[in-house]
Amino acid sequence: MAKKFIDVMDTTFRDGFQSVYGARVLMNDFLPALEAAKEAGIEHFEFGGGARFQSLYFYLNEDAFAMMDKFRSIVGPKANLQTLSRGVNTVTLDTGSRELIDLHAKLFKKHGTTTIRNFDALNDVENLKYSGERIAHHGLKHEVVVTMMDLPNGCVGAHDVKFYEKILREILDADIPYHSVCFKDASGTSSPQKVYETIKMARKLLPEKTHIRLHTHETAGVSVACYFAALEAGADGIDLAASPVSGGTSQPDILTMLHAVKGKNYDLGGLDVEKILKYESVLNDCLKEYFLPPEAVQVSPLIPFSPMPGGALTANTQMMRDNNILDKFPEVILAMREVVQKGGYGTSVTPVSQFYFQQAFNNVMFGKWKKIADGYGKMVLGYFGKTPVTPDKEIIRLASEQLGLKPTKKHAVDIADKDETKSLAHVKEILKQNKIKVTDENVFIAAACKEKGIAFLKGEAKVNVRKIDPNAKTNECKQTQSGRYSVVVNGSRYNVEVSEGFNDSVQIKSITEVENKNVKNEALGAGKNDIVANLPGAVHKILAKAGDSVKKGQAVVVLEAMKMEIEVKAPRDGVIASIEVTKGQSVANNQVVAKFR
């Protein structure tokens, strides 16, 4: 009897890069490996979407659409190229209007996409209706998704087989057009038995020849067992990656799974071990200069209790490295458990996973529930859709109070449609104001990436990747970027602008001495006239200037840290004497950002 053919999607160039390197891999560095993957006979790739859209503009100074075009030109017209979309969020962390959702599908079709895997982190089917309809309308294959995870111990009411059957029935009843169905576990926390029962349920409920897939991660250490459970239950496809972006926070390795099915009645994509060995050798050579975060290759026993997706874990640890607070990561992961328990049980996948992490981060840095993260707060209040269960009433109250918003039951896309700042007309006006050509691509880039998208389109974006420093005595890494900083030399403070240099990583461009020569406050705490940063970050906005009168609690500077905007507020009423930082500058915890007279 012939073996059952199992479709294998190679996630290396999207989820693999995202899960291991925080999505920060330059296009020209990976193209030889893509050629090798094609030669190895791989015909189904995940090549964009998810964090591999925004990240290209945020960190790589690359155009995601140009990357997609190049990818298609290499693999040829017949390959199934797949992207990841977040329902009404498309490839952003915020909800989009109907016209933006339509533009997303139109542009991704234009730039080489065959299939869009489309999910909603809350499993709110309302968020899949319009997005799924537009994907199909523009001639793309729509892979509709039910998102999975296991809940922390003691939590009940969602994320069991009965819950997934309810969501799948809602999808079918809504007549959402689809070509395949995926059960997506971004945190890799579902147990093999639950996976088996879920796929069995879906196989009975769906039409006979429906293509069913499982997507999971190795983060919790049970991915291979879950894939076996899915295959035994009747799944038709699984997702795998290639070393060094496999295992750990990513998908199981192609070679690992080929070895695991020896003697079984499964043909994994018709793939040959020797050809995959050659492909992985090329990929390892392509990525040899990249810093491999140790947490990216680890299996964590804590993840089932604090479900952090592999695709978000290293993106967050990379940001914590950037801000010199990686030592806080274990505390933040532990704090996630309570955040999930009280947040309404949305699946821990982007954007909800980022909301969980941001709130856990705030609980560690500012005290429990002292500062509700914007995304988390809007989620529990209903602005991203309906959560699987009602969030904790006290958290809803705190979110409403701190964000100044009332709970809502309106559909997320309807709310976005009424927000003028999310209209394409508004985005086009911003492009015109910045003297940027108005094209569909530029409109989408600006709408999806906001200020950073505009910076890219104006040629002002910077490269920020982590590569191993060949000049270092040990296996250290350097962060390839340019920026402005404050430094201290013999007690005097200077503002300096640096860029990647030819020898010791930096080259001084300009030096301006800052008037304040007393720097002890930065090390020992704020003086009575100082306004200080309450955590490390980059200066995103400066809202006051010398001579301005400010009230206690008024924002003076806005920092960007962990994909959040953090306001630095005046500790008392007063008049600003000086602003001690510049836009784009990195600041440390307790660093003086402004002074009172």
Coordinates of C-alpha atoms in Angstrom, one line a residue:
M1 CA 0.0 0.0 0.0
A2 CA 1.3 3.5 -0.9
K3 CA 2.3 5.7 1.9
K4 CA 0.0 8.7 2.6
F5 CA 1.5 11.9 1.2
I6 CA 1.8 14.6 3.9
D7 CA 2.3 18.1 2.7
V8 CA 5.2 19.8 4.4
M9 CA 5.4 23.6 4.6
D10 CA 8.9 24.8 5.1
T11 CA 8.6 27.7 7.7
T12 CA 12.3 28.5 7.8
F13 CA 12.1 31.8 6.0
R14 CA 9.2 33.2 8.1
D15 CA 8.4 31.5 11.4
G16 CA 11.9 30.1 11.7
F17 CA 13.5 33.5 11.3
Q18 CA 10.9 35.0 13.6
S19 CA 11.2 32.4 16.3
V20 CA 15.0 32.3 16.4
Y21 CA 16.2 35.7 15.4
G22 CA 13.3 37.9 16.2
A23 CA 12.6 38.1 12.5
R24 CA 15.8 40.1 11.9
V25 CA 17.5 38.3 9.0
L26 CA 18.7 40.3 5.9
M27 CA 17.4 39.1 2.5
N28 CA 20.7 38.9 0.7
D29 CA 22.1 36.7 3.6
F30 CA 19.5 34.0 3.1
L31 CA 19.0 33.9 -0.7
P32 CA 21.6 31.1 -1.3
A33 CA 19.8 28.9 1.2
L34 CA 16.5 29.5 -0.6
E35 CA 18.2 28.3 -3.8
A36 CA 19.3 25.2 -1.9
A37 CA 15.8 24.6 -0.6
K38 CA 14.4 24.8 -4.1
E39 CA 17.1 22.3 -5.3
A40 CA 16.1 20.0 -2.4
G41 CA 12.6 19.7 -3.9
I42 CA 10.7 21.9 -1.4
E43 CA 7.7 23.4 -3.1
H44 CA 5.7 24.9 -0.2
F45 CA 7.2 27.8 1.8
E46 CA 6.0 30.2 4.4
F47 CA 7.7 33.4 3.0
G48 CA 6.1 36.4 4.7
G49 CA 3.5 37.9 6.8
G50 CA 3.4 37.7 10.6
A51 CA 6.3 39.6 12.1
R52 CA 8.2 39.2 8.9
F53 CA 6.4 42.2 7.5
Q54 CA 6.8 45.0 10.1
S55 CA 10.2 43.7 11.1
L56 CA 11.7 44.4 7.7
Y57 CA 10.8 48.1 8.0
F58 CA 11.5 48.3 11.8
Y59 CA 14.9 46.6 11.9
L60 CA 16.3 45.8 8.4
N61 CA 15.6 48.8 6.2
E62 CA 14.2 46.4 3.7
D63 CA 10.9 46.4 1.7
A64 CA 8.8 43.4 2.5
F65 CA 7.1 43.6 -0.9
A66 CA 10.5 43.6 -2.7
M67 CA 11.6 40.6 -0.6
M68 CA 8.4 38.7 -1.6
D69 CA 9.0 39.5 -5.3
K70 CA 12.6 38.3 -5.1
F71 CA 11.5 35.1 -3.3
R72 CA 9.0 34.3 -6.0
S73 CA 11.5 34.9 -8.7
I74 CA 13.8 32.3 -7.2
V75 CA 11.4 29.5 -6.4
G76 CA 9.4 29.9 -9.6
P77 CA 5.7 30.2 -10.5
K78 CA 4.5 26.8 -9.3
A79 CA 5.6 26.9 -5.7
N80 CA 2.9 27.4 -3.0
L81 CA 4.1 30.6 -1.2
Q82 CA 2.2 31.2 2.0
T83 CA 1.9 34.2 4.4
L84 CA 0.4 34.6 7.8
S85 CA -2.4 37.1 8.6
R86 CA -4.1 38.0 11.8
G87 CA -7.7 38.5 10.7
V88 CA -8.7 42.2 11.2
N89 CA -5.1 42.9 12.3
T90 CA -3.6 41.6 9.0
V91 CA 0.2 42.0 9.7
T92 CA 0.0 44.6 12.4
L93 CA -0.7 44.6 16.2
D94 CA -3.7 46.9 15.8
T95 CA -7.1 46.4 14.1
G96 CA -7.5 47.6 10.5
S97 CA -10.4 49.1 8.6
R98 CA -12.2 47.2 5.9
E99 CA -10.3 49.1 3.2
L100 CA -7.0 48.2 4.8
I101 CA -7.9 44.6 5.1
D102 CA -8.9 44.6 1.4
L103 CA -5.7 46.3 0.4
H104 CA -3.7 43.7 2.4
A105 CA -5.1 40.8 0.3
K106 CA -4.8 42.7 -2.9
L107 CA -1.1 43.6 -2.4
F108 CA -0.1 40.2 -1.1
K109 CA -1.7 38.6 -4.2
K110 CA 0.2 41.1 -6.4
H111 CA 3.5 40.3 -4.7
G112 CA 3.6 36.5 -5.2
T113 CA 1.4 35.0 -2.4
T114 CA -0.5 31.8 -3.2
T115 CA -2.1 31.1 0.2
I116 CA -2.8 33.2 3.3
R117 CA -3.2 31.4 6.6
N118 CA -5.7 33.6 8.4
F119 CA -6.3 33.5 12.2
D120 CA -7.8 35.4 15.0
A121 CA -6.1 35.2 18.4
L122 CA -9.4 35.4 20.3
N123 CA -11.0 32.8 18.0
D124 CA -13.7 35.5 17.4
V125 CA -15.2 34.3 14.1
E126 CA -16.5 37.8 13.4
N127 CA -12.8 38.8 12.9
L128 CA -12.4 36.1 10.2
K129 CA -15.5 36.9 8.1
Y130 CA -14.4 40.0 6.1
S131 CA -10.7 39.1 6.0
G132 CA -11.5 35.6 4.7
E133 CA -13.9 36.9 2.1
R134 CA -11.3 39.4 0.8
I135 CA -8.6 36.8 0.6
A136 CA -10.7 34.6 -1.5
H137 CA -12.0 37.6 -3.6
H138 CA -8.5 38.5 -4.7
G139 CA -7.8 35.0 -5.9
L140 CA -5.8 33.7 -3.0
K141 CA -6.3 30.4 -1.2
H142 CA -7.7 31.0 2.2
E143 CA -6.4 28.7 5.0
V144 CA -8.8 29.4 7.9
V145 CA -7.5 28.8 11.4
V146 CA -8.6 27.7 14.8
T147 CA -5.9 28.8 17.3
M148 CA -4.9 26.4 20.1
M149 CA -3.0 26.3 23.4
D150 CA -3.3 24.7 26.8
L151 CA -4.5 26.9 29.6
P152 CA -2.5 27.3 32.9
N153 CA -3.5 24.8 35.6
G154 CA -6.8 25.6 37.2
C155 CA -8.2 27.5 34.2
V156 CA -11.4 26.1 32.6
G157 CA -13.9 27.3 30.1
A158 CA -12.0 27.3 26.8
H159 CA -9.2 25.6 24.8
D160 CA -10.6 22.1 25.0
V161 CA -11.9 19.9 22.2
K162 CA -15.5 21.1 22.9
F163 CA -14.4 24.7 22.5
Y164 CA -12.5 24.1 19.2
E165 CA -15.6 22.3 17.8
K166 CA -17.7 25.3 18.7
I167 CA -15.4 27.6 16.8
L168 CA -15.1 25.4 13.8
R169 CA -18.9 25.1 13.6
E170 CA -19.2 28.9 13.8
I171 CA -16.7 29.2 10.9
L172 CA -18.8 26.8 8.8
D173 CA -22.1 28.4 9.8
A174 CA -20.7 31.8 8.8
D175 CA -20.0 30.6 5.2
I176 CA -16.5 31.9 5.3
P177 CA -14.8 30.8 2.0
Y178 CA -11.8 28.5 2.8
H179 CA -9.6 26.1 0.9
S180 CA -7.9 24.4 4.0
V181 CA -8.2 24.4 7.7
C182 CA -5.2 24.8 10.1
F183 CA -5.1 24.2 13.9
K184 CA -2.4 26.6 15.0
D185 CA -0.6 26.2 18.4
A186 CA 1.9 29.1 18.4
S187 CA 3.0 28.3 22.0
G188 CA 3.3 24.6 21.5
T189 CA 1.5 23.9 24.7
S190 CA -1.3 21.6 23.6
S191 CA -1.1 18.1 24.8
P192 CA -0.7 15.3 22.1
Q193 CA -4.0 13.7 23.3
K194 CA -5.9 16.9 22.9
V195 CA -4.4 17.4 19.4
Y196 CA -5.5 13.8 18.4
E197 CA -9.0 14.4 19.6
T198 CA -9.3 17.8 18.0
I199 CA -8.1 16.6 14.6
K200 CA -10.4 13.6 14.9
M201 CA -13.3 15.9 15.6
A202 CA -12.4 18.1 12.6
R203 CA -12.1 15.2 10.3
K204 CA -15.7 14.1 11.1
L205 CA -17.1 17.6 11.0
L206 CA -15.5 18.9 7.8
P207 CA -16.2 17.7 4.2
E208 CA -14.4 14.5 3.4
K209 CA -11.5 15.9 1.3
T210 CA -10.8 19.0 3.3
H211 CA -7.1 19.6 3.8
I212 CA -6.4 19.7 7.5
R213 CA -3.0 20.9 9.0
L214 CA -1.4 21.2 12.4
H215 CA 1.1 24.0 13.2
T216 CA 3.0 23.9 16.4
H217 CA 6.4 24.8 18.0
E218 CA 8.9 22.8 20.0
T219 CA 9.0 25.4 22.8
A220 CA 7.3 23.1 25.4
G221 CA 9.1 19.9 24.1
V222 CA 6.1 18.0 22.7
S223 CA 5.9 19.1 19.1
V224 CA 7.0 15.8 17.5
A225 CA 4.5 13.9 19.7
C226 CA 1.8 16.4 18.7
Y227 CA 2.6 15.9 15.0
F228 CA 2.4 12.2 15.3
A229 CA -1.0 12.5 17.1
A230 CA -2.3 14.8 14.3
L231 CA -1.1 12.4 11.6
E232 CA -2.7 9.4 13.3
A233 CA -5.9 11.4 13.6
G234 CA -6.0 12.1 9.8
A235 CA -4.1 15.4 9.3
D236 CA -2.9 16.1 5.8
G237 CA -0.1 18.6 6.4
I238 CA 2.4 19.8 9.0
D239 CA 4.9 22.6 9.3
L240 CA 8.7 22.0 9.7
A241 CA 11.8 24.1 9.6
A242 CA 15.5 23.7 8.8
S243 CA 18.5 24.0 11.1
P244 CA 19.7 26.4 12.6
V245 CA 16.2 27.9 12.8
S246 CA 14.4 24.7 13.9
G247 CA 13.6 23.1 17.2
G248 CA 13.6 25.2 20.4
T249 CA 11.2 28.1 19.9
S250 CA 10.6 27.1 16.2
Q251 CA 9.1 24.1 14.4
P252 CA 10.7 20.6 14.6
D253 CA 13.5 20.1 12.1
I254 CA 12.7 18.5 8.7
L255 CA 15.5 15.9 9.3
T256 CA 14.1 15.1 12.8
M257 CA 10.7 14.4 11.5
L258 CA 11.9 12.4 8.5
H259 CA 13.8 10.3 11.0
A260 CA 10.8 10.0 13.3
V261 CA 8.5 8.6 10.6
K262 CA 10.8 5.9 9.5
G263 CA 8.7 2.7 9.3
K264 CA 5.5 4.6 9.4
N265 CA 3.0 4.9 6.6
Y266 CA 3.7 8.6 5.8
D267 CA 5.6 10.2 3.0
L268 CA 6.7 13.7 4.2
G269 CA 6.5 15.8 1.0
G270 CA 8.5 13.4 -1.0
L271 CA 11.6 14.8 0.6
D272 CA 15.0 13.1 0.4
V273 CA 17.3 13.1 3.5
E274 CA 20.5 13.7 1.6
K275 CA 19.1 16.7 -0.3
I276 CA 17.8 18.2 3.0
L277 CA 21.2 17.7 4.6
K278 CA 22.8 19.8 1.8
Y279 CA 20.1 22.5 2.1
E280 CA 20.7 22.7 5.9
S281 CA 24.4 22.9 5.4
V282 CA 24.0 25.9 3.0
L283 CA 21.5 27.6 5.5
N284 CA 23.9 27.2 8.4
D285 CA 26.7 28.8 6.3
C286 CA 24.3 31.7 5.4
L287 CA 23.5 32.4 9.0
K288 CA 26.8 31.7 10.7
E289 CA 27.4 35.4 11.4
Y290 CA 24.1 35.8 13.2
F291 CA 24.0 35.8 17.0
L292 CA 22.0 32.7 18.0
P293 CA 20.1 33.5 21.3
P294 CA 20.5 30.7 23.7
E295 CA 16.8 30.8 24.7
A296 CA 15.9 30.2 21.0
V297 CA 17.3 26.6 21.1
Q298 CA 15.9 25.6 24.5
V299 CA 12.8 23.7 25.5
S300 CA 11.2 25.3 28.5
P301 CA 9.2 23.4 31.1
L302 CA 7.6 26.7 32.2
I303 CA 5.9 27.4 28.9
P304 CA 2.8 25.3 29.5
F305 CA 2.2 27.4 32.6
S306 CA 3.0 30.7 31.0
P307 CA 2.3 30.1 27.3
M308 CA 4.7 32.3 25.4
P309 CA 4.8 31.6 21.6
G310 CA 8.1 30.8 20.1
G311 CA 7.5 33.4 17.4
A312 CA 7.2 36.1 20.1
L313 CA 9.7 34.9 22.6
T314 CA 12.9 35.8 20.9
A315 CA 11.4 39.0 19.5
N316 CA 10.9 40.0 23.1
T317 CA 14.2 38.8 24.4
Q318 CA 16.0 40.7 21.5
M319 CA 14.1 43.9 22.5
M320 CA 15.1 43.3 26.2
R321 CA 18.7 42.9 25.1
D322 CA 18.4 46.1 23.1
N323 CA 17.3 47.8 26.3
N324 CA 19.7 46.1 28.7
I325 CA 17.0 44.5 30.8
L326 CA 17.2 40.8 29.7
D327 CA 17.8 39.9 33.4
K328 CA 14.1 40.6 33.9
F329 CA 12.9 38.0 31.4
P330 CA 12.4 35.1 33.9
E331 CA 10.3 37.3 36.1
V332 CA 8.2 38.4 33.1
I333 CA 7.6 34.9 32.0
L334 CA 6.5 33.9 35.5
A335 CA 4.2 36.9 35.6
M336 CA 2.5 35.9 32.3
R337 CA 0.6 33.1 34.1
E338 CA -1.6 35.5 36.1
V339 CA -2.0 37.8 33.1
V340 CA -3.4 34.9 31.0
Q341 CA -5.6 33.7 33.8
K342 CA -7.3 37.1 34.1
G343 CA -7.3 38.2 30.5
G344 CA -10.1 36.1 29.1
Y345 CA -8.2 33.2 27.6
G346 CA -7.3 34.6 24.2
T347 CA -4.8 32.3 22.5
S348 CA -1.2 33.2 23.1
V349 CA -0.4 34.2 19.6
T350 CA 0.3 37.6 18.1
P351 CA -1.1 40.1 18.8
V352 CA -2.6 38.7 22.1
S353 CA 0.7 37.1 23.1
Q354 CA 2.4 40.5 22.8
F355 CA -0.4 42.0 24.9
Y356 CA 0.2 39.3 27.6
F357 CA 3.9 39.9 27.5
Q358 CA 3.6 43.7 27.7
Q359 CA 1.2 43.4 30.7
A360 CA 3.5 40.9 32.4
F361 CA 6.4 43.3 31.7
N362 CA 4.5 46.2 33.2
N363 CA 3.6 44.1 36.3
V364 CA 7.3 43.3 36.9
M365 CA 8.6 46.8 36.1
F366 CA 5.9 49.0 37.7
G367 CA 4.1 46.7 40.2
K368 CA 1.1 44.4 39.7
W369 CA -1.6 46.0 37.7
K370 CA -0.3 49.5 38.4
K371 CA 0.0 50.2 34.7
I372 CA -2.3 48.5 32.2
A373 CA -0.7 48.0 28.8
D374 CA -2.6 49.7 26.0
G375 CA -3.1 46.5 24.0
Y376 CA -4.0 44.3 27.0
G377 CA -6.4 46.9 28.3
K378 CA -8.2 47.3 25.0
M379 CA -8.4 43.5 24.6
V380 CA -10.1 42.9 28.0
L381 CA -12.5 45.8 27.2
G382 CA -13.5 44.2 23.9
Y383 CA -11.8 46.4 21.3
F384 CA -10.1 43.5 19.6
G385 CA -13.2 41.3 19.6
K386 CA -14.9 38.9 22.0
T387 CA -12.6 37.0 24.4
P388 CA -13.3 33.2 24.9
V389 CA -14.4 33.9 28.4
T390 CA -15.2 37.1 30.3
P391 CA -12.0 38.7 31.7
D392 CA -11.6 39.3 35.4
K393 CA -14.0 42.1 36.5
E394 CA -11.4 44.0 38.5
I395 CA -9.0 44.0 35.5
I396 CA -11.8 45.3 33.3
R397 CA -12.4 48.1 35.8
L398 CA -8.7 49.0 36.0
A399 CA -8.3 49.0 32.2
S400 CA -11.4 51.2 31.8
E401 CA -10.1 53.6 34.4
Q402 CA -6.5 53.8 33.2
L403 CA -7.2 53.9 29.5
G404 CA -10.3 56.1 29.7
L405 CA -12.4 53.7 27.6
K406 CA -15.7 51.9 28.3
P407 CA -16.1 48.2 27.6
T408 CA -17.6 47.5 24.2
K409 CA -19.4 44.7 22.3
K410 CA -19.1 46.3 18.9
H411 CA -17.2 44.4 16.2
A412 CA -13.6 45.3 16.0
V413 CA -13.7 46.1 12.3
D414 CA -16.7 48.4 12.7
I415 CA -14.8 50.3 15.4
A416 CA -11.8 50.6 13.0
D417 CA -14.0 51.8 10.2
K418 CA -15.2 54.7 12.3
D419 CA -11.6 55.8 13.3
E420 CA -10.6 58.5 10.8
T421 CA -6.9 57.9 11.6
K422 CA -7.3 54.3 10.2
S423 CA -8.8 55.5 6.9
L424 CA -6.7 55.2 3.7
A425 CA -7.5 58.9 3.0
H426 CA -5.8 59.9 6.3
V427 CA -2.7 57.8 5.4
K428 CA -2.5 59.3 1.9
E429 CA -2.5 62.8 3.4
I430 CA 0.4 61.8 5.7
L431 CA 2.3 60.6 2.6
K432 CA 1.6 63.9 0.8
Q433 CA 2.7 65.9 3.8
N434 CA 6.0 64.0 3.8
K435 CA 6.4 64.3 0.0
I436 CA 6.2 60.6 -0.5
K437 CA 4.7 59.1 -3.6
V438 CA 1.2 57.8 -3.0
T439 CA 1.1 54.2 -4.2
D440 CA -0.9 51.2 -2.8
E441 CA 2.4 49.8 -1.4
N442 CA 3.4 53.0 0.3
V443 CA -0.1 53.5 1.7
F444 CA 0.0 50.0 3.2
I445 CA 3.5 50.4 4.6
A446 CA 2.6 53.7 6.3
A447 CA -0.7 52.4 7.6
A448 CA 0.9 49.2 9.0
C449 CA 4.2 50.6 10.3
K450 CA 3.2 54.2 11.1
E451 CA 6.1 56.5 12.0
K452 CA 8.7 53.7 11.2
G453 CA 7.0 53.1 7.9
I454 CA 7.3 56.8 7.1
A455 CA 11.0 56.8 8.2
F456 CA 11.6 53.9 5.8
L457 CA 9.9 55.6 2.9
K458 CA 11.9 58.8 3.5
G459 CA 15.2 56.8 3.6
E460 CA 15.7 57.4 7.3
A461 CA 15.4 53.8 8.6
K462 CA 18.4 52.1 10.2
V463 CA 19.6 48.5 10.3
N464 CA 19.4 46.8 13.7
V465 CA 20.5 43.1 13.6
R466 CA 22.7 41.1 15.9
K467 CA 25.8 39.4 14.4
I468 CA 28.8 37.8 16.0
D469 CA 31.7 40.3 16.2
P470 CA 34.7 38.7 14.5
N471 CA 37.0 41.1 16.4
A472 CA 35.7 40.0 19.9
K473 CA 38.0 37.9 22.0
T474 CA 35.0 35.7 23.0
N475 CA 31.9 34.7 21.1
E476 CA 30.3 38.1 21.6
C477 CA 27.8 39.8 19.4
K478 CA 27.4 43.4 18.2
Q479 CA 24.2 45.2 17.5
T480 CA 24.5 46.6 14.0
Q481 CA 22.8 50.0 14.2
S482 CA 23.3 53.8 14.2
G483 CA 21.9 56.1 16.9
R484 CA 22.4 59.0 19.2
Y485 CA 23.4 58.6 22.9
S486 CA 24.5 60.5 25.9
V487 CA 28.0 59.7 27.2
V488 CA 30.1 60.8 30.2
V489 CA 33.8 61.7 29.9
N490 CA 35.6 62.9 33.0
G491 CA 32.4 64.1 34.6
S492 CA 31.1 65.9 31.5
R493 CA 28.1 64.8 29.6
Y494 CA 28.1 64.8 25.8
N495 CA 25.5 64.0 23.2
V496 CA 27.1 61.8 20.5
E497 CA 25.9 60.3 17.2
V498 CA 27.4 56.9 16.3
S499 CA 27.2 54.5 13.4
E500 CA 28.7 51.2 12.6
G501 CA 32.4 51.6 12.1
F502 CA 35.2 49.8 10.4
N503 CA 37.0 48.5 13.5
D504 CA 35.6 49.0 17.0
S505 CA 31.9 49.0 15.9
V506 CA 31.4 52.7 16.0
Q507 CA 32.5 55.9 14.4
I508 CA 32.0 59.3 16.1
K509 CA 30.1 61.6 13.8
S510 CA 29.6 64.6 16.1
I511 CA 30.1 65.7 19.7
T512 CA 28.2 68.4 21.6
E513 CA 28.8 69.0 25.2
V514 CA 25.7 69.2 27.3
E515 CA 25.5 72.0 29.9
N516 CA 24.7 69.7 32.9
K517 CA 28.0 68.3 34.2
N518 CA 26.6 66.7 37.3
V519 CA 25.9 63.1 36.3
K520 CA 25.5 61.5 39.7
N521 CA 21.7 61.6 39.4
E522 CA 21.8 59.1 36.5
A523 CA 23.6 56.6 38.7
L524 CA 22.1 57.3 42.1
G525 CA 18.6 58.6 41.4
A526 CA 16.8 61.7 40.5
G527 CA 17.3 65.1 42.1
K528 CA 14.4 67.4 43.0
N529 CA 14.5 69.2 39.6
D530 CA 15.0 66.1 37.5
I531 CA 12.5 64.2 35.4
V532 CA 13.8 60.7 34.8
A533 CA 13.0 57.7 32.7
N534 CA 11.3 54.9 34.6
L535 CA 12.7 52.1 32.3
P536 CA 15.3 51.8 29.5
G537 CA 14.1 52.6 26.0
A538 CA 14.4 54.9 23.0
V539 CA 13.1 58.4 22.9
H540 CA 10.0 58.3 20.6
K541 CA 8.5 61.7 21.1
I542 CA 9.4 64.9 23.0
L543 CA 6.2 66.6 24.1
A544 CA 7.6 69.7 25.9
K545 CA 10.3 72.3 25.5
A546 CA 12.3 74.6 27.7
G547 CA 10.0 77.3 29.1
D548 CA 6.8 75.2 29.0
S549 CA 4.7 75.0 32.2
V550 CA 3.6 71.4 33.0
K551 CA 1.3 69.9 35.5
K552 CA 2.0 66.9 37.7
G553 CA 1.4 63.7 35.7
Q554 CA 1.7 65.5 32.3
A555 CA 3.7 63.5 29.8
V556 CA 7.0 65.3 28.9
V557 CA 8.7 62.6 26.9
V558 CA 7.5 59.3 25.4
L559 CA 9.8 56.3 25.3
E560 CA 9.5 53.3 23.0
A561 CA 10.2 50.0 24.7
M562 CA 9.0 46.5 24.1
K563 CA 6.7 47.7 21.3
M564 CA 5.0 50.0 23.7
E565 CA 5.0 53.8 24.1
I566 CA 5.8 54.7 27.7
E567 CA 5.2 58.2 29.0
V568 CA 7.7 59.9 31.2
K569 CA 5.5 62.2 33.3
A570 CA 6.3 65.3 35.3
P571 CA 6.5 64.3 39.0
R572 CA 5.1 67.8 40.1
D573 CA 3.9 71.1 38.7
G574 CA 6.7 73.3 37.3
V575 CA 8.4 75.0 34.4
I576 CA 10.7 73.0 32.1
A577 CA 14.3 74.3 32.2
S578 CA 15.8 71.9 29.6
I579 CA 15.2 68.8 27.7
E580 CA 18.2 66.5 28.2
V581 CA 17.5 64.0 25.4
T582 CA 16.9 64.0 21.6
K583 CA 14.5 61.9 19.5
G584 CA 15.8 58.5 18.7
Q585 CA 18.3 58.5 21.6
S586 CA 18.6 55.4 23.8
V587 CA 18.2 56.1 27.5
A588 CA 18.8 54.0 30.6
N589 CA 16.6 53.4 33.6
N590 CA 16.7 56.5 35.9
Q591 CA 18.4 58.7 33.3
V592 CA 17.5 62.3 33.4
V593 CA 15.4 63.2 30.4
A594 CA 14.3 66.8 31.4
K595 CA 14.9 69.3 34.2
F596 CA 12.7 71.8 36.0
R597 CA 13.9 75.3 36.7

